[in-house]
mmCIF file with all atom_site columns, C-alpha atoms in Angstrom:
data_model
loop_
_atom_site.group_PDB
_atom_site.id
_atom_site.type_symbol
_atom_site.label_atom_id
_atom_site.label_alt_id
_atom_site.label_comp_id
_atom_site.label_asym_id
_atom_site.label_entity_id
_atom_site.label_seq_id
_atom_site.pdbx_PDB_ins_code
_atom_site.Cartn_x
_atom_site.Cartn_y
_atom_site.Cartn_z
_atom_site.occupancy
_atom_site.B_iso_or_equiv
_atom_site.pdbx_formal_charge
_atom_site.auth_seq_id
_atom_site.auth_comp_id
_atom_site.auth_asym_id
_atom_site.auth_atom_id
_atom_site.pdbx_PDB_model_num
ATOM 1   C CA . GLY A 1 1   ? 0.065   -0.206  0.509   1.00 75.00 ? 1337 GLY A CA 1
ATOM 2   C CA . TRP A 1 2   ? 0.728   3.815   -0.181  1.00 88.00 ? 1338 TRP A CA 1
ATOM 3   C CA . LEU A 1 3   ? 1.539   6.065   3.269   1.00 93.00 ? 1339 LEU A CA 1
ATOM 4   C CA . LEU A 1 4   ? -0.985  9.015   1.749   1.00 90.00 ? 1340 LEU A CA 1
ATOM 5   C CA . PRO A 1 5   ? -3.539  11.054  3.469   1.00 90.00 ? 1341 PRO A CA 1
ATOM 6   C CA . HIS A 1 6   ? -6.629  9.701   1.756   1.00 89.00 ? 1342 HIS A CA 1
ATOM 7   C CA . LYS A 1 7   ? -5.598  6.369   2.717   1.00 92.00 ? 1343 LYS A CA 1
ATOM 8   C CA . GLY A 1 8   ? -5.922  7.489   7.041   1.00 95.00 ? 1344 GLY A CA 1
ATOM 9   C CA . HIS A 1 9   ? -3.456  6.424   8.782   1.00 96.00 ? 1345 HIS A CA 1
ATOM 10  C CA . GLN A 1 10  ? -3.754  8.719   11.624  1.00 96.00 ? 1346 GLN A CA 1
ATOM 11  C CA . PHE A 1 11  ? -6.813  7.176   12.577  1.00 97.00 ? 1347 PHE A CA 1
ATOM 12  C CA . ALA A 1 12  ? -5.326  4.095   12.357  1.00 98.00 ? 1348 ALA A CA 1
ATOM 13  C CA . LEU A 1 13  ? -2.689  5.458   15.360  1.00 98.00 ? 1349 LEU A CA 1
ATOM 14  C CA . LYS A 1 14  ? -5.820  7.443   17.538  1.00 98.00 ? 1350 LYS A CA 1
ATOM 15  C CA . ALA A 1 15  ? -7.911  3.882   17.342  1.00 98.00 ? 1351 ALA A CA 1
ATOM 16  C CA . CYS A 1 16  ? -4.709  2.405   18.241  1.00 98.00 ? 1352 CYS A CA 1
ATOM 17  C CA . ARG A 1 17  ? -4.263  5.170   21.140  1.00 98.00 ? 1353 ARG A CA 1
ATOM 18  C CA . LEU A 1 18  ? -7.848  4.032   22.648  1.00 98.00 ? 1354 LEU A CA 1
ATOM 19  C CA . LEU A 1 19  ? -7.716  0.471   22.160  1.00 98.00 ? 1355 LEU A CA 1
ATOM 20  C CA . LEU A 1 20  ? -4.548  0.519   24.581  1.00 98.00 ? 1356 LEU A CA 1
ATOM 21  C CA . ASP A 1 21  ? -5.152  3.485   26.775  1.00 98.00 ? 1357 ASP A CA 1
ATOM 22  C CA . GLN A 1 22  ? -8.815  1.059   27.676  1.00 97.00 ? 1358 GLN A CA 1
ATOM 23  C CA . GLY A 1 23  ? -5.624  -1.958  28.276  1.00 97.00 ? 1359 GLY A CA 1
ATOM 24  C CA . ILE A 1 24  ? -6.267  -3.488  25.018  1.00 97.00 ? 1360 ILE A CA 1
ATOM 25  C CA . LEU A 1 25  ? -1.869  -4.841  24.536  1.00 95.00 ? 1361 LEU A CA 1
ATOM 26  C CA . ASN A 1 26  ? -2.581  -8.051  22.796  1.00 94.00 ? 1362 ASN A CA 1
ATOM 27  C CA . PHE A 1 27  ? -2.060  -7.051  19.600  1.00 96.00 ? 1363 PHE A CA 1
ATOM 28  C CA . LYS A 1 28  ? 0.037   -5.481  16.385  1.00 97.00 ? 1364 LYS A CA 1
ATOM 29  C CA . TRP A 1 29  ? -0.581  -3.538  14.046  1.00 97.00 ? 1365 TRP A CA 1
ATOM 30  C CA . TYR A 1 30  ? 1.173   -3.588  11.013  1.00 96.00 ? 1366 TYR A CA 1
ATOM 31  C CA . PHE A 1 31  ? 1.765   -0.664  8.513   1.00 95.00 ? 1367 PHE A CA 1
ATOM 32  C CA . TYR A 1 32  ? 2.700   -1.969  5.054   1.00 94.00 ? 1368 TYR A CA 1
ATOM 33  C CA . GLY A 1 33  ? 3.811   0.212   2.902   1.00 93.00 ? 1369 GLY A CA 1
ATOM 34  C CA . GLU A 1 34  ? 5.761   3.407   1.354   1.00 95.00 ? 1370 GLU A CA 1
ATOM 35  C CA . GLY A 1 35  ? 4.512   6.788   0.948   1.00 95.00 ? 1371 GLY A CA 1
ATOM 36  C CA . PRO A 1 36  ? 5.120   10.297  1.559   1.00 95.00 ? 1372 PRO A CA 1
ATOM 37  C CA . LEU A 1 37  ? 3.395   10.296  4.718   1.00 96.00 ? 1373 LEU A CA 1
ATOM 38  C CA . HIS A 1 38  ? 6.434   7.394   5.604   1.00 96.00 ? 1374 HIS A CA 1
ATOM 39  C CA . ALA A 1 39  ? 8.017   10.146  8.274   1.00 97.00 ? 1375 ALA A CA 1
ATOM 40  C CA . GLU A 1 40  ? 5.788   12.112  10.264  1.00 97.00 ? 1376 GLU A CA 1
ATOM 41  C CA . LEU A 1 41  ? 3.211   8.596   10.920  1.00 97.00 ? 1377 LEU A CA 1
ATOM 42  C CA . SER A 1 42  ? 6.813   7.365   12.430  1.00 97.00 ? 1378 SER A CA 1
ATOM 43  C CA . ALA A 1 43  ? 6.816   10.206  14.027  1.00 98.00 ? 1379 ALA A CA 1
ATOM 44  C CA . GLN A 1 44  ? 3.363   10.042  14.898  1.00 98.00 ? 1380 GLN A CA 1
ATOM 45  C CA . ILE A 1 45  ? 3.801   6.067   15.843  1.00 98.00 ? 1381 ILE A CA 1
ATOM 46  C CA . LEU A 1 46  ? 6.366   7.720   18.815  1.00 98.00 ? 1382 LEU A CA 1
ATOM 47  C CA . LYS A 1 47  ? 4.843   10.995  19.862  1.00 98.00 ? 1383 LYS A CA 1
ATOM 48  C CA . MET A 1 48  ? 1.620   9.145   21.139  1.00 98.00 ? 1384 MET A CA 1
ATOM 49  C CA . GLY A 1 49  ? 3.524   6.439   22.918  1.00 97.00 ? 1385 GLY A CA 1
ATOM 50  C CA . LEU A 1 50  ? 2.561   3.283   19.704  1.00 98.00 ? 1386 LEU A CA 1
ATOM 51  C CA . ARG A 1 51  ? 5.975   1.768   19.382  1.00 96.00 ? 1387 ARG A CA 1
ATOM 52  C CA . ASN A 1 52  ? 5.269   -1.582  20.704  1.00 97.00 ? 1388 ASN A CA 1
ATOM 53  C CA . VAL A 1 53  ? 2.116   -2.334  19.192  1.00 97.00 ? 1389 VAL A CA 1
ATOM 54  C CA . ILE A 1 54  ? 2.461   -0.755  15.739  1.00 98.00 ? 1390 ILE A CA 1
ATOM 55  C CA . GLU A 1 55  ? 4.631   -1.563  13.317  1.00 97.00 ? 1391 GLU A CA 1
ATOM 56  C CA . MET A 1 56  ? 6.276   0.393   9.708   1.00 96.00 ? 1392 MET A CA 1
ATOM 57  C CA . ALA A 1 57  ? 6.828   -2.993  8.001   1.00 95.00 ? 1393 ALA A CA 1
ATOM 58  C CA . GLY A 1 58  ? 7.556   -0.919  4.113   1.00 95.00 ? 1394 GLY A CA 1
ATOM 59  C CA . MET A 1 59  ? 7.278   -2.527  0.781   1.00 95.00 ? 1395 MET A CA 1
ATOM 60  C CA . ILE A 1 60  ? 5.592   -6.489  1.163   1.00 95.00 ? 1396 ILE A CA 1
ATOM 61  C CA . ASP A 1 61  ? 5.603   -7.966  -2.506  1.00 95.00 ? 1397 ASP A CA 1
ATOM 62  C CA . ASN A 1 62  ? 1.979   -9.329  -2.996  1.00 95.00 ? 1398 ASN A CA 1
ATOM 63  C CA . LYS A 1 63  ? 2.668   -12.634 -3.645  1.00 96.00 ? 1399 LYS A CA 1
ATOM 64  C CA . GLU A 1 64  ? 3.999   -12.761 0.454   1.00 97.00 ? 1400 GLU A CA 1
ATOM 65  C CA . LEU A 1 65  ? 1.928   -10.673 1.873   1.00 96.00 ? 1401 LEU A CA 1
ATOM 66  C CA . LEU A 1 66  ? -1.532  -13.494 -0.038  1.00 96.00 ? 1402 LEU A CA 1
ATOM 67  C CA . ARG A 1 67  ? 0.828   -15.718 1.879   1.00 97.00 ? 1403 ARG A CA 1
ATOM 68  C CA . LEU A 1 68  ? 0.800   -14.320 4.970   1.00 97.00 ? 1404 LEU A CA 1
ATOM 69  C CA . TYR A 1 69  ? -2.990  -14.529 4.642   1.00 97.00 ? 1405 TYR A CA 1
ATOM 70  C CA . GLN A 1 70  ? -3.183  -18.019 4.027   1.00 97.00 ? 1406 GLN A CA 1
ATOM 71  C CA . LYS A 1 71  ? -1.017  -19.201 6.752   1.00 97.00 ? 1407 LYS A CA 1
ATOM 72  C CA . ARG A 1 72  ? -3.127  -17.338 9.206   1.00 95.00 ? 1408 ARG A CA 1
ATOM 73  C CA . MET A 1 73  ? -0.790  -14.662 9.998   1.00 96.00 ? 1409 MET A CA 1
ATOM 74  C CA . ILE A 1 74  ? -2.543  -12.067 10.022  1.00 97.00 ? 1410 ILE A CA 1
ATOM 75  C CA . ASP A 1 75  ? -6.368  -11.539 12.107  1.00 96.00 ? 1411 ASP A CA 1
ATOM 76  C CA . ILE A 1 76  ? -7.859  -8.593  10.160  1.00 97.00 ? 1412 ILE A CA 1
ATOM 77  C CA . VAL A 1 77  ? -6.763  -6.147  7.288   1.00 98.00 ? 1413 VAL A CA 1
ATOM 78  C CA . VAL A 1 78  ? -8.212  -2.381  8.621   1.00 98.00 ? 1414 VAL A CA 1
ATOM 79  C CA . LEU A 1 79  ? -8.827  -0.129  6.124   1.00 96.00 ? 1415 LEU A CA 1
ATOM 80  C CA . PRO A 1 80  ? -9.361  3.435   7.147   1.00 96.00 ? 1416 PRO A CA 1
ATOM 81  C CA . SER A 1 81  ? -9.294  5.506   3.167   1.00 95.00 ? 1417 SER A CA 1
ATOM 82  C CA . VAL A 1 82  ? -10.941 8.768   3.589   1.00 95.00 ? 1418 VAL A CA 1
ATOM 83  C CA . GLU A 1 83  ? -11.798 11.406  0.724   1.00 92.00 ? 1419 GLU A CA 1
ATOM 84  C CA . ALA A 1 84  ? -9.342  13.879  0.827   1.00 81.00 ? 1420 ALA A CA 1
ATOM 85  C CA . ASN A 1 85  ? -8.050  16.204  -1.743  1.00 79.00 ? 1421 ASN A CA 1
ATOM 86  C CA . GLY A 1 86  ? -9.932  14.712  -4.423  1.00 78.00 ? 1422 GLY A CA 1
ATOM 87  C CA . SER A 1 87  ? -8.918  10.706  -3.586  1.00 71.00 ? 1423 SER A CA 1
ATOM 88  C CA . PHE A 1 88  ? -10.809 8.290   -3.033  1.00 73.00 ? 1424 PHE A CA 1
ATOM 89  C CA . GLU A 1 89  ? -10.771 4.604   -2.680  1.00 81.00 ? 1425 GLU A CA 1
ATOM 90  C CA . GLY A 1 90  ? -12.465 2.395   -5.822  1.00 86.00 ? 1426 GLY A CA 1
ATOM 91  C CA . ILE A 1 91  ? -13.350 -1.008  -4.397  1.00 90.00 ? 1427 ILE A CA 1
ATOM 92  C CA . PRO A 1 92  ? -10.226 -1.935  -3.146  1.00 93.00 ? 1428 PRO A CA 1
ATOM 93  C CA . VAL A 1 93  ? -8.173  -5.058  -4.716  1.00 93.00 ? 1429 VAL A CA 1
ATOM 94  C CA . SER A 1 94  ? -6.311  -4.886  -1.003  1.00 93.00 ? 1430 SER A CA 1
ATOM 95  C CA . LEU A 1 95  ? -9.351  -5.823  0.998   1.00 96.00 ? 1431 LEU A CA 1
ATOM 96  C CA . MET A 1 96  ? -10.681 -8.286  -2.103  1.00 96.00 ? 1432 MET A CA 1
ATOM 97  C CA . GLU A 1 97  ? -7.316  -10.210 -1.620  1.00 96.00 ? 1433 GLU A CA 1
ATOM 98  C CA . ALA A 1 98  ? -7.544  -11.068 2.117   1.00 97.00 ? 1434 ALA A CA 1
ATOM 99  C CA . MET A 1 99  ? -11.564 -10.964 1.904   1.00 97.00 ? 1435 MET A CA 1
ATOM 100 C CA . SER A 1 100 ? -10.594 -13.972 -0.789  1.00 96.00 ? 1436 SER A CA 1
ATOM 101 C CA . PHE A 1 101 ? -8.834  -15.629 1.870   1.00 97.00 ? 1437 PHE A CA 1
ATOM 102 C CA . GLY A 1 102 ? -11.204 -15.452 4.556   1.00 97.00 ? 1438 GLY A CA 1
ATOM 103 C CA . ILE A 1 103 ? -9.924  -12.567 6.480   1.00 98.00 ? 1439 ILE A CA 1
ATOM 104 C CA . PRO A 1 104 ? -12.476 -10.353 8.181   1.00 98.00 ? 1440 PRO A CA 1
ATOM 105 C CA . VAL A 1 105 ? -11.940 -7.080  6.872   1.00 98.00 ? 1441 VAL A CA 1
ATOM 106 C CA . ILE A 1 106 ? -13.152 -3.330  8.921   1.00 98.00 ? 1442 ILE A CA 1
ATOM 107 C CA . ALA A 1 107 ? -13.376 -0.506  6.287   1.00 97.00 ? 1443 ALA A CA 1
ATOM 108 C CA . THR A 1 108 ? -13.857 2.732   5.906   1.00 97.00 ? 1444 THR A CA 1
ATOM 109 C CA . ASP A 1 109 ? -17.309 4.245   4.032   1.00 95.00 ? 1445 ASP A CA 1
ATOM 110 C CA . CYS A 1 110 ? -15.416 5.615   1.315   1.00 93.00 ? 1446 CYS A CA 1
ATOM 111 C CA . GLY A 1 111 ? -15.109 5.804   -2.701  1.00 90.00 ? 1447 GLY A CA 1
ATOM 112 C CA . GLY A 1 112 ? -16.781 1.597   -3.485  1.00 92.00 ? 1448 GLY A CA 1
ATOM 113 C CA . ILE A 1 113 ? -15.687 0.594   -0.591  1.00 94.00 ? 1449 ILE A CA 1
ATOM 114 C CA . THR A 1 114 ? -19.555 0.013   0.952   1.00 93.00 ? 1450 THR A CA 1
ATOM 115 C CA . GLU A 1 115 ? -20.415 -2.239  -2.018  1.00 92.00 ? 1451 GLU A CA 1
ATOM 116 C CA . LEU A 1 116 ? -17.920 -4.581  -1.497  1.00 94.00 ? 1452 LEU A CA 1
ATOM 117 C CA . ILE A 1 117 ? -18.186 -4.702  2.466   1.00 94.00 ? 1453 ILE A CA 1
ATOM 118 C CA . GLU A 1 118 ? -22.342 -5.245  2.222   1.00 91.00 ? 1454 GLU A CA 1
ATOM 119 C CA . GLY A 1 119 ? -24.439 -7.807  3.497   1.00 90.00 ? 1455 GLY A CA 1
ATOM 120 C CA . GLY A 1 120 ? -21.926 -8.340  6.649   1.00 91.00 ? 1456 GLY A CA 1
ATOM 121 C CA . ALA A 1 121 ? -18.657 -9.073  4.248   1.00 95.00 ? 1457 ALA A CA 1
ATOM 122 C CA . GLY A 1 122 ? -16.614 -7.330  6.695   1.00 96.00 ? 1458 GLY A CA 1
ATOM 123 C CA . ILE A 1 123 ? -17.188 -3.808  9.089   1.00 97.00 ? 1459 ILE A CA 1
ATOM 124 C CA . CYS A 1 124 ? -18.036 -0.630  7.805   1.00 97.00 ? 1460 CYS A CA 1
ATOM 125 C CA . ILE A 1 125 ? -17.178 2.051   9.759   1.00 98.00 ? 1461 ILE A CA 1
ATOM 126 C CA . PRO A 1 126 ? -18.312 6.272   9.603   1.00 98.00 ? 1462 PRO A CA 1
ATOM 127 C CA . GLN A 1 127 ? -14.499 7.575   7.820   1.00 97.00 ? 1463 GLN A CA 1
ATOM 128 C CA . ARG A 1 128 ? -12.150 9.442   10.366  1.00 97.00 ? 1464 ARG A CA 1
ATOM 129 C CA . ASP A 1 129 ? -13.953 7.726   13.011  1.00 98.00 ? 1465 ASP A CA 1
ATOM 130 C CA . GLU A 1 130 ? -11.102 6.131   14.758  1.00 98.00 ? 1466 GLU A CA 1
ATOM 131 C CA . LYS A 1 131 ? -13.832 5.116   18.117  1.00 98.00 ? 1467 LYS A CA 1
ATOM 132 C CA . ALA A 1 132 ? -15.715 3.129   15.548  1.00 98.00 ? 1468 ALA A CA 1
ATOM 133 C CA . MET A 1 133 ? -12.633 1.384   14.158  1.00 98.00 ? 1469 MET A CA 1
ATOM 134 C CA . ALA A 1 134 ? -12.018 0.973   18.046  1.00 98.00 ? 1470 ALA A CA 1
ATOM 135 C CA . LEU A 1 135 ? -15.091 -0.723  18.577  1.00 98.00 ? 1471 LEU A CA 1
ATOM 136 C CA . ALA A 1 136 ? -14.994 -2.680  15.698  1.00 98.00 ? 1472 ALA A CA 1
ATOM 137 C CA . ILE A 1 137 ? -11.378 -4.238  16.555  1.00 98.00 ? 1473 ILE A CA 1
ATOM 138 C CA . ILE A 1 138 ? -12.922 -5.074  20.267  1.00 97.00 ? 1474 ILE A CA 1
ATOM 139 C CA . GLU A 1 139 ? -15.930 -6.884  18.393  1.00 96.00 ? 1475 GLU A CA 1
ATOM 140 C CA . PHE A 1 140 ? -14.191 -8.918  16.433  1.00 96.00 ? 1476 PHE A CA 1
ATOM 141 C CA . MET A 1 141 ? -10.636 -9.788  19.140  1.00 96.00 ? 1477 MET A CA 1
ATOM 142 C CA . LYS A 1 142 ? -13.774 -10.476 22.372  1.00 95.00 ? 1478 LYS A CA 1
ATOM 143 C CA . ASP A 1 143 ? -15.957 -12.400 19.610  1.00 95.00 ? 1479 ASP A CA 1
ATOM 144 C CA . LYS A 1 144 ? -14.145 -15.399 17.521  1.00 94.00 ? 1480 LYS A CA 1
ATOM 145 C CA . GLU A 1 145 ? -17.507 -16.347 16.070  1.00 96.00 ? 1481 GLU A CA 1
ATOM 146 C CA . PHE A 1 146 ? -18.289 -12.761 14.509  1.00 95.00 ? 1482 PHE A CA 1
ATOM 147 C CA . LEU A 1 147 ? -14.891 -13.097 13.436  1.00 95.00 ? 1483 LEU A CA 1
ATOM 148 C CA . CYS A 1 148 ? -14.630 -15.991 11.931  1.00 95.00 ? 1484 CYS A CA 1
ATOM 149 C CA . GLY A 1 149 ? -18.420 -15.324 10.661  1.00 96.00 ? 1485 GLY A CA 1
ATOM 150 C CA . GLN A 1 150 ? -16.885 -12.076 8.832   1.00 96.00 ? 1486 GLN A CA 1
ATOM 151 C CA . GLY A 1 151 ? -14.544 -14.138 7.482   1.00 97.00 ? 1487 GLY A CA 1
ATOM 152 C CA . ALA A 1 152 ? -16.597 -16.959 4.972   1.00 97.00 ? 1488 ALA A CA 1
ATOM 153 C CA . ARG A 1 153 ? -19.302 -14.175 4.473   1.00 97.00 ? 1489 ARG A CA 1
ATOM 154 C CA . GLY A 1 154 ? -16.438 -12.208 2.432   1.00 97.00 ? 1490 GLY A CA 1
ATOM 155 C CA . MET A 1 155 ? -15.069 -15.072 1.084   1.00 97.00 ? 1491 MET A CA 1
ATOM 156 C CA . LEU A 1 156 ? -18.184 -15.761 -0.171  1.00 96.00 ? 1492 LEU A CA 1
ATOM 157 C CA . LYS A 1 157 ? -19.109 -12.724 -1.255  1.00 95.00 ? 1493 LYS A CA 1
ATOM 158 C CA . ILE A 1 158 ? -15.658 -12.618 -3.406  1.00 95.00 ? 1494 ILE A CA 1
ATOM 159 C CA . ASN A 1 159 ? -16.114 -15.609 -4.765  1.00 92.00 ? 1495 ASN A CA 1
ATOM 160 C CA . GLU A 1 160 ? -20.040 -15.555 -5.643  1.00 90.00 ? 1496 GLU A CA 1
ATOM 161 C CA . GLU A 1 161 ? -19.698 -11.623 -7.110  1.00 90.00 ? 1497 GLU A CA 1
ATOM 162 C CA . PHE A 1 162 ? -15.573 -11.095 -8.155  1.00 86.00 ? 1498 PHE A CA 1
ATOM 163 C CA . ASN A 1 163 ? -15.330 -14.569 -9.534  1.00 82.00 ? 1499 ASN A CA 1
ATOM 164 C CA . ASN A 1 164 ? -13.697 -14.518 -13.296 1.00 81.00 ? 1500 ASN A CA 1
ATOM 165 C CA . VAL A 1 165 ? -15.084 -17.208 -14.216 1.00 83.00 ? 1501 VAL A CA 1
ATOM 166 C CA . ILE A 1 166 ? -18.487 -15.919 -12.869 1.00 79.00 ? 1502 ILE A CA 1
ATOM 167 C CA . ILE A 1 167 ? -17.587 -12.766 -14.842 1.00 79.00 ? 1503 ILE A CA 1
ATOM 168 C CA . ALA A 1 168 ? -16.017 -13.666 -17.735 1.00 83.00 ? 1504 ALA A CA 1
ATOM 169 C CA . GLN A 1 169 ? -19.530 -16.486 -18.251 1.00 83.00 ? 1505 GLN A CA 1
ATOM 170 C CA . GLN A 1 170 ? -21.757 -13.743 -17.219 1.00 83.00 ? 1506 GLN A CA 1
ATOM 171 C CA . MET A 1 171 ? -20.610 -11.385 -20.584 1.00 84.00 ? 1507 MET A CA 1
ATOM 172 C CA . LYS A 1 172 ? -20.560 -14.155 -22.564 1.00 85.00 ? 1508 LYS A CA 1
ATOM 173 C CA . GLN A 1 173 ? -24.223 -13.883 -21.725 1.00 87.00 ? 1509 GLN A CA 1
ATOM 174 C CA . PHE A 1 174 ? -24.098 -11.028 -22.052 1.00 84.00 ? 1510 PHE A CA 1
ATOM 175 C CA . PHE A 1 175 ? -23.116 -10.495 -25.299 1.00 89.00 ? 1511 PHE A CA 1
ATOM 176 C CA . LEU A 1 176 ? -24.716 -13.449 -27.214 1.00 88.00 ? 1512 LEU A CA 1
ATOM 177 C CA . SER A 1 177 ? -28.183 -12.472 -26.693 1.00 80.00 ? 1513 SER A CA 1
#
């Protein structure tokens, strides 16, 4: 990913601080990617006392990320995007990839994200709402059945609505009609 203003990382930092302030210490949050906000985010992490729970992991090869999903090394994917300076999310491939492996997702109501995670395929939270983000994370941490159910619904949504074979068949039928 890219460390850009419309990705909403500052709200993830605030949500992380809220989790720590509530005594929740059993997590590690990885920020994958590079970009113009790297130095600013790193400074905020130090200033907010988040160094022990947030790791600026840098760029990761997509194959490696998918391997982490496959091996269940990542429990939740959070995408705190915001509409900023005319930039917003479409339907993020990063969420689709996580969902295709049954990884539960939390994302904001930005751009096409709502369409992707509607119907219980993920938790949709308002943009710029670190409290809602923290509460969604807590909900996943406290309820393993809910966590697994969300992951399964996300995987099902990707398999049913974003399956290349099915889409190609639908397009073929459309053009042959």
